[in-house]
mmCIF file of C-alpha atoms and ligand atoms in Angstrom:
data_model
loop_
_atom_site.group_PDB
_atom_site.id
_atom_site.type_symbol
_atom_site.label_atom_id
_atom_site.label_comp_id
_atom_site.label_asym_id
_atom_site.label_seq_id
_atom_site.Cartn_x
_atom_site.Cartn_y
_atom_site.Cartn_z
ATOM 1 C CA MET A 1 13.042 -4.179 -14.117
ATOM 2 C CA LYS A 2 10.093 -4.629 -12.004
ATOM 3 C CA VAL A 3 10.078 -5.077 -8.260
ATOM 4 C CA ALA A 4 6.863 -6.163 -6.340
ATOM 5 C CA ILE A 5 6.453 -5.710 -2.493
ATOM 6 C CA ASP A 6 3.580 -7.059 -0.529
ATOM 7 C CA GLY A 7 2.828 -7.316 3.201
ATOM 8 C CA PRO A 8 0.515 -6.226 5.826
ATOM 9 C CA SER A 9 0.109 -2.700 6.981
ATOM 10 C CA GLY A 10 2.928 -1.046 9.144
ATOM 11 C CA VAL A 11 5.512 -3.571 7.980
ATOM 12 C CA GLY A 12 7.778 -0.942 6.387
ATOM 13 C CA LYS A 13 6.934 -1.533 2.622
ATOM 14 C CA SER A 14 6.857 2.103 1.622
ATOM 15 C CA THR A 15 10.215 3.203 3.242
ATOM 16 C CA LEU A 16 12.095 0.152 1.720
ATOM 17 C CA ALA A 17 10.391 0.799 -1.742
ATOM 18 C CA LYS A 18 11.681 4.289 -1.649
ATOM 19 C CA ALA A 19 15.213 3.058 -0.919
ATOM 20 C CA ILE A 20 14.969 0.453 -3.832
ATOM 21 C CA ALA A 21 13.636 3.202 -6.255
ATOM 22 C CA ASN A 22 16.560 5.304 -5.324
ATOM 23 C CA GLU A 23 19.182 2.658 -5.480
ATOM 24 C CA PHE A 24 18.124 0.868 -8.620
ATOM 25 C CA ASN A 25 16.721 3.912 -10.517
ATOM 26 C CA LEU A 26 13.110 2.743 -10.659
ATOM 27 C CA ILE A 27 9.750 4.650 -10.387
ATOM 28 C CA TYR A 28 8.063 4.074 -6.973
ATOM 29 C CA LEU A 29 4.401 3.637 -6.936
ATOM 30 C CA ASP A 30 2.704 3.435 -3.672
ATOM 31 C CA THR A 31 -0.653 1.599 -4.477
ATOM 32 C CA GLY A 32 -2.144 2.021 -0.989
ATOM 33 C CA ALA A 33 -2.041 5.806 -1.535
ATOM 34 C CA MET A 34 -4.541 5.387 -4.320
ATOM 35 C CA TYR A 35 -7.058 3.460 -2.129
ATOM 36 C CA ARG A 36 -6.209 6.036 0.451
ATOM 37 C CA MET A 37 -7.145 8.850 -1.971
ATOM 38 C CA ILE A 38 -10.656 7.241 -2.720
ATOM 39 C CA GLY A 39 -11.148 6.855 0.987
ATOM 40 C CA LEU A 40 -10.412 10.553 1.413
ATOM 41 C CA TYR A 41 -12.725 11.344 -1.397
ATOM 42 C CA PHE A 42 -15.541 9.556 0.448
ATOM 43 C CA LEU A 43 -14.640 11.022 3.794
ATOM 44 C CA GLU A 44 -14.461 14.744 2.488
ATOM 45 C CA ASN A 45 -17.773 14.431 0.725
ATOM 46 C CA ASN A 46 -19.613 12.695 3.581
ATOM 47 C CA LEU A 47 -20.476 9.738 1.339
ATOM 48 C CA ASP A 48 -21.427 6.222 2.476
ATOM 49 C CA TYR A 49 -18.493 4.098 1.620
ATOM 50 C CA GLU A 50 -20.196 0.899 2.734
ATOM 51 C CA CYS A 51 -23.022 1.349 0.370
ATOM 52 C CA LYS A 52 -22.249 -0.616 -2.998
ATOM 53 C CA GLU A 53 -24.396 1.718 -5.136
ATOM 54 C CA GLU A 54 -23.170 4.809 -3.553
ATOM 55 C CA VAL A 55 -19.501 3.644 -4.211
ATOM 56 C CA ILE A 56 -20.186 2.756 -7.829
ATOM 57 C CA LYS A 57 -21.970 6.096 -8.475
ATOM 58 C CA ASN A 58 -19.166 8.210 -7.139
ATOM 59 C CA LEU A 59 -16.214 6.287 -8.498
ATOM 60 C CA ARG A 60 -16.911 8.026 -11.694
ATOM 61 C CA ASN A 61 -16.143 11.401 -10.052
ATOM 62 C CA ILE A 62 -12.806 10.223 -8.888
ATOM 63 C CA HIS A 63 -9.745 10.811 -11.062
ATOM 64 C CA ILE A 64 -6.272 9.819 -9.985
ATOM 65 C CA ASP A 65 -3.372 10.901 -12.067
ATOM 66 C CA LEU A 66 0.202 10.294 -12.067
ATOM 67 C CA VAL A 67 2.539 13.011 -12.727
ATOM 68 C CA ILE A 68 6.070 12.312 -13.326
ATOM 69 C CA ASP A 69 8.436 15.280 -12.695
ATOM 70 C CA ASN A 70 11.674 14.916 -10.747
ATOM 71 C CA GLY A 71 10.080 11.798 -9.059
ATOM 72 C CA ILE A 72 6.448 11.045 -9.129
ATOM 73 C CA LYS A 73 3.405 12.338 -7.736
ATOM 74 C CA LEU A 74 -0.157 11.200 -7.467
ATOM 75 C CA LEU A 75 -2.991 13.704 -7.865
ATOM 76 C CA LEU A 76 -6.663 13.288 -6.692
ATOM 77 C CA ASN A 77 -8.844 15.261 -9.065
ATOM 78 C CA GLY A 78 -5.860 17.450 -9.591
ATOM 79 C CA ARG A 79 -4.931 17.977 -5.970
ATOM 80 C CA ASP A 80 -1.986 16.902 -4.082
ATOM 81 C CA VAL A 81 -3.535 15.194 -1.211
ATOM 82 C CA GLU A 82 -0.338 13.409 0.183
ATOM 83 C CA SER A 83 -0.620 15.306 3.737
ATOM 84 C CA LEU A 84 -4.376 14.314 4.075
ATOM 85 C CA ILE A 85 -4.337 10.545 3.472
ATOM 86 C CA ARG A 86 -2.012 9.302 6.173
ATOM 87 C CA THR A 87 -4.490 9.319 9.065
ATOM 88 C CA HIS A 88 -6.019 6.190 10.699
ATOM 89 C CA GLU A 89 -9.548 7.511 9.621
ATOM 90 C CA VAL A 90 -8.522 7.398 5.944
ATOM 91 C CA ALA A 91 -6.639 4.087 6.413
ATOM 92 C CA GLY A 92 -9.741 2.611 7.902
ATOM 93 C CA ILE A 93 -12.103 3.755 5.201
ATOM 94 C CA SER A 94 -9.715 2.772 2.497
ATOM 95 C CA SER A 95 -9.424 -0.827 3.689
ATOM 96 C CA ILE A 96 -13.103 -1.148 3.601
ATOM 97 C CA LEU A 97 -13.422 0.408 0.069
ATOM 98 C CA ALA A 98 -10.471 -1.862 -1.080
ATOM 99 C CA GLN A 99 -12.993 -4.826 -0.555
ATOM 100 C CA GLN A 100 -15.354 -3.711 -3.194
ATOM 101 C CA LYS A 101 -14.745 -5.151 -6.715
ATOM 102 C CA GLU A 102 -15.480 -2.033 -8.729
ATOM 103 C CA VAL A 103 -13.000 -0.041 -6.656
ATOM 104 C CA ARG A 104 -10.400 -2.553 -7.321
ATOM 105 C CA GLU A 105 -10.963 -2.835 -10.974
ATOM 106 C CA LYS A 106 -10.660 1.038 -11.286
ATOM 107 C CA LEU A 107 -7.271 1.076 -9.454
ATOM 108 C CA THR A 108 -5.671 -2.166 -10.694
ATOM 109 C CA ALA A 109 -6.276 -1.119 -14.279
ATOM 110 C CA LEU A 110 -4.300 2.124 -13.661
ATOM 111 C CA GLN A 111 -1.626 0.122 -11.813
ATOM 112 C CA LYS A 112 -1.214 -2.397 -14.558
ATOM 113 C CA ASP A 113 -0.863 0.295 -17.061
ATOM 114 C CA ILE A 114 1.793 2.100 -15.123
ATOM 115 C CA ALA A 115 3.616 -1.203 -14.458
ATOM 116 C CA SER A 116 3.566 -1.858 -18.203
ATOM 117 C CA LYS A 117 5.141 1.504 -19.128
ATOM 118 C CA TYR A 118 7.927 1.983 -16.462
ATOM 119 C CA ASN A 119 10.571 0.267 -14.600
ATOM 120 C CA VAL A 120 8.918 0.299 -11.288
ATOM 121 C CA VAL A 121 8.925 -0.808 -7.737
ATOM 122 C CA MET A 122 5.381 -0.982 -6.385
ATOM 123 C CA ASP A 123 4.320 -1.908 -2.902
ATOM 124 C CA GLY A 124 0.779 -3.107 -1.707
ATOM 125 C CA ARG A 125 -1.230 -6.240 -1.043
ATOM 126 C CA ASP A 126 -1.724 -7.716 -4.466
ATOM 127 C CA ILE A 127 1.208 -6.529 -6.406
ATOM 128 C CA ALA A 128 2.791 -9.970 -7.045
ATOM 129 C CA SER A 129 -0.368 -11.835 -7.135
ATOM 130 C CA ASN A 130 -2.244 -9.559 -9.435
ATOM 131 C CA ILE A 131 -0.622 -6.334 -10.775
ATOM 132 C CA ILE A 132 2.878 -7.682 -11.671
ATOM 133 C CA PRO A 133 2.661 -11.351 -11.733
ATOM 134 C CA ASP A 134 5.911 -11.350 -13.991
ATOM 135 C CA ALA A 135 7.916 -9.123 -11.702
ATOM 136 C CA ASP A 136 11.612 -9.710 -11.493
ATOM 137 C CA VAL A 137 11.777 -9.739 -7.767
ATOM 138 C CA LYS A 138 8.757 -10.516 -5.616
ATOM 139 C CA LEU A 139 9.250 -9.741 -1.837
ATOM 140 C CA TYR A 140 6.895 -10.284 0.952
ATOM 141 C CA LEU A 141 7.699 -8.380 4.062
ATOM 142 C CA GLU A 142 6.288 -9.584 7.430
ATOM 143 C CA ALA A 143 6.518 -8.657 11.016
ATOM 144 C CA ASP A 144 4.505 -9.549 14.073
ATOM 145 C CA ALA A 145 1.511 -7.073 14.775
ATOM 146 C CA ILE A 146 3.156 -6.058 18.154
ATOM 147 C CA VAL A 147 6.341 -5.129 16.437
ATOM 148 C CA ARG A 148 4.505 -3.084 13.569
ATOM 149 C CA THR A 149 2.516 -1.321 16.219
ATOM 150 C CA LYS A 150 5.507 -0.372 18.179
ATOM 151 C CA ARG A 151 7.341 0.839 14.935
ATOM 152 C CA ARG A 152 4.232 2.760 13.802
ATOM 153 C CA MET A 153 4.029 4.606 17.215
ATOM 154 C CA LYS A 154 7.507 5.406 17.154
ATOM 155 C CA GLU A 155 7.504 6.825 13.680
ATOM 156 C CA LEU A 156 4.438 8.880 14.315
ATOM 157 C CA GLU A 157 5.648 9.773 17.851
ATOM 158 C CA ILE A 158 2.350 8.412 19.336
ATOM 159 C CA PRO A 159 2.153 8.236 23.149
ATOM 160 C CA SER A 160 2.513 4.779 24.678
ATOM 161 C CA LYS A 161 -0.876 4.883 26.181
ATOM 162 C CA GLU A 162 -2.503 4.587 22.815
ATOM 163 C CA PHE A 163 -0.829 1.342 22.339
ATOM 164 C CA ASP A 164 -4.056 -0.889 22.501
ATOM 165 C CA PHE A 165 -5.836 1.447 20.006
ATOM 166 C CA ILE A 166 -2.909 1.330 17.376
ATOM 167 C CA TYR A 167 -2.672 -2.444 17.867
ATOM 168 C CA ASN A 168 -6.318 -3.105 17.440
ATOM 169 C CA LYS A 169 -6.484 -0.846 14.281
ATOM 170 C CA ILE A 170 -3.462 -2.832 12.728
ATOM 171 C CA LEU A 171 -5.207 -6.262 13.738
ATOM 172 C CA GLU A 172 -8.423 -5.000 12.069
ATOM 173 C CA ARG A 173 -6.837 -4.035 8.857
ATOM 174 C CA ASP A 174 -4.830 -7.296 8.707
ATOM 175 C CA LYS A 175 -8.224 -9.098 9.043
ATOM 176 C CA GLN A 176 -9.881 -7.081 6.309
ATOM 177 C CA ASP A 177 -6.845 -7.130 4.055
ATOM 178 C CA LEU A 178 -6.391 -10.935 4.423
ATOM 179 C CA ASN A 179 -10.001 -12.225 4.199
ATOM 180 C CA ARG A 180 -11.541 -10.104 1.536
ATOM 181 C CA GLU A 181 -12.994 -11.836 -1.501
ATOM 182 C CA PHE A 182 -11.082 -9.942 -4.164
ATOM 183 C CA ASP A 183 -7.331 -9.897 -4.446
ATOM 184 C CA PRO A 184 -6.552 -10.602 -0.658
ATOM 185 C CA LEU A 185 -3.193 -10.151 0.746
ATOM 186 C CA CYS A 186 -1.340 -13.409 0.035
ATOM 187 C CA ILE A 187 2.182 -14.731 -0.454
ATOM 188 C CA VAL A 188 2.652 -16.015 -3.943
ATOM 189 C CA GLN A 189 4.704 -19.254 -4.467
ATOM 190 C CA ASP A 190 7.728 -17.535 -5.781
ATOM 191 C CA ALA A 191 7.872 -14.621 -3.316
ATOM 192 C CA ILE A 192 10.931 -14.095 -1.099
ATOM 193 C CA VAL A 193 9.649 -13.751 2.502
ATOM 194 C CA VAL A 194 11.522 -11.297 4.683
ATOM 195 C CA ASN A 195 10.614 -11.433 8.268
ATOM 196 C CA THR A 196 11.811 -8.149 9.849
ATOM 197 C CA ASP A 197 10.641 -8.884 13.492
ATOM 198 C CA ASN A 198 14.467 -8.725 14.603
ATOM 199 C CA MET A 199 16.043 -6.534 12.001
ATOM 200 C CA ASN A 200 16.489 -2.728 11.785
ATOM 201 C CA PHE A 201 15.652 -0.907 8.600
ATOM 202 C CA GLU A 202 19.296 -0.814 7.542
ATOM 203 C CA GLN A 203 19.586 -4.548 7.895
ATOM 204 C CA VAL A 204 16.309 -5.074 5.944
ATOM 205 C CA LYS A 205 17.590 -2.643 3.166
ATOM 206 C CA GLN A 206 21.096 -4.388 2.733
ATOM 207 C CA LYS A 207 19.411 -7.803 2.630
ATOM 208 C CA VAL A 208 16.976 -6.933 -0.025
ATOM 209 C CA PHE A 209 19.489 -4.835 -2.140
ATOM 210 C CA GLU A 210 21.466 -8.156 -2.007
ATOM 211 C CA ILE A 211 18.490 -10.063 -3.290
ATOM 212 C CA ILE A 212 17.806 -7.565 -6.158
ATOM 213 C CA LYS A 213 21.449 -7.465 -7.064
ATOM 214 C CA SER A 214 21.756 -11.396 -7.328
ATOM 215 C CA LYS A 215 18.497 -11.247 -9.605
ATOM 216 C CA ILE A 216 20.176 -8.670 -11.726
ATOM 217 C CA ALA A 217 23.351 -10.685 -11.947
ATOM 218 C CA GLY A 218 21.176 -13.520 -13.179
HETATM 219 O O1 LIG B 1 -0.544 0.172 2.221
HETATM 220 P P1 LIG B 1 -1.783 1.167 2.737
HETATM 221 O O2 LIG B 1 -1.741 0.965 4.309
HETATM 222 O O3 LIG B 1 -1.321 2.646 2.583
HETATM 223 O O4 LIG B 1 -2.933 0.703 2.169
HETATM 224 C C1 LIG B 1 -4.207 1.245 2.476
HETATM 225 C C2 LIG B 1 -5.364 0.379 2.233
HETATM 226 O O5 LIG B 1 -5.464 0.005 0.727
HETATM 227 C C3 LIG B 1 -5.115 -1.079 2.964
HETATM 228 O O6 LIG B 1 -5.837 -1.308 3.976
HETATM 229 C C4 LIG B 1 -5.374 -2.329 1.756
HETATM 230 C C5 LIG B 1 -5.705 -1.362 0.632
HETATM 231 N N1 LIG B 1 -4.756 -1.781 -0.431
HETATM 232 C C6 LIG B 1 -5.084 -2.944 -1.196
HETATM 233 O O7 LIG B 1 -6.249 -3.267 -0.921
HETATM 234 N N2 LIG B 1 -4.328 -3.179 -2.369
HETATM 235 C C7 LIG B 1 -3.008 -2.654 -2.501
HETATM 236 N N3 LIG B 1 -2.426 -2.905 -3.494
HETATM 237 C C8 LIG B 1 -2.798 -1.665 -1.604
HETATM 238 C C9 LIG B 1 -3.559 -1.177 -0.579
#
């Protein structure tokens, strides 16, 4: 059983993916976290993430491992960095790095390997188009950028005066993720598109659970 979830940033993919993993007993893999880890490595080591040669040279020193032990954990060179990768700075750097072919090759090989070994729900930008093109269920979540900005601000308790800043960050990342040359965010032909503009999380969850159950029932 494999479930692919794609969609732009801030649309609620990871919360939904966790709920799906729990309900259907699947391993959840957050592929965005892997790009963020590479972003964090470049940030912490003061490296030029826009210089192709520098990126290629440093990729060799970056090891991302998956540890399965009562849930799954991703480690960056043996470290648990979950609490460090959720910043806007890391998100911005990872979105730029995700445009580079060599970065994508490294991570997509790892992601495809994991998808071939386990029953998974994976979320990202290229899951249905590239990582698990044979997924049993392919979901594409979408929501207006204003709605996504408001949700993100509520979730992170960001003061309302920051609205323009967060909104522009989201638009910038949408542009990068949609227009890049390699594996851009796209809606595959057999994806089920769920627009969440007027739905709360519980409603999205129920709708998606129904979709998955009907696929399982055949
Ligand atoms: O989902 P996220 O916001 O944590 O992802 C961080 C960045 O990583 C995002 O801007 C684009 C990139 N990404 C990608 O290119 N492909 C994926 N499958 C997942 C994320």
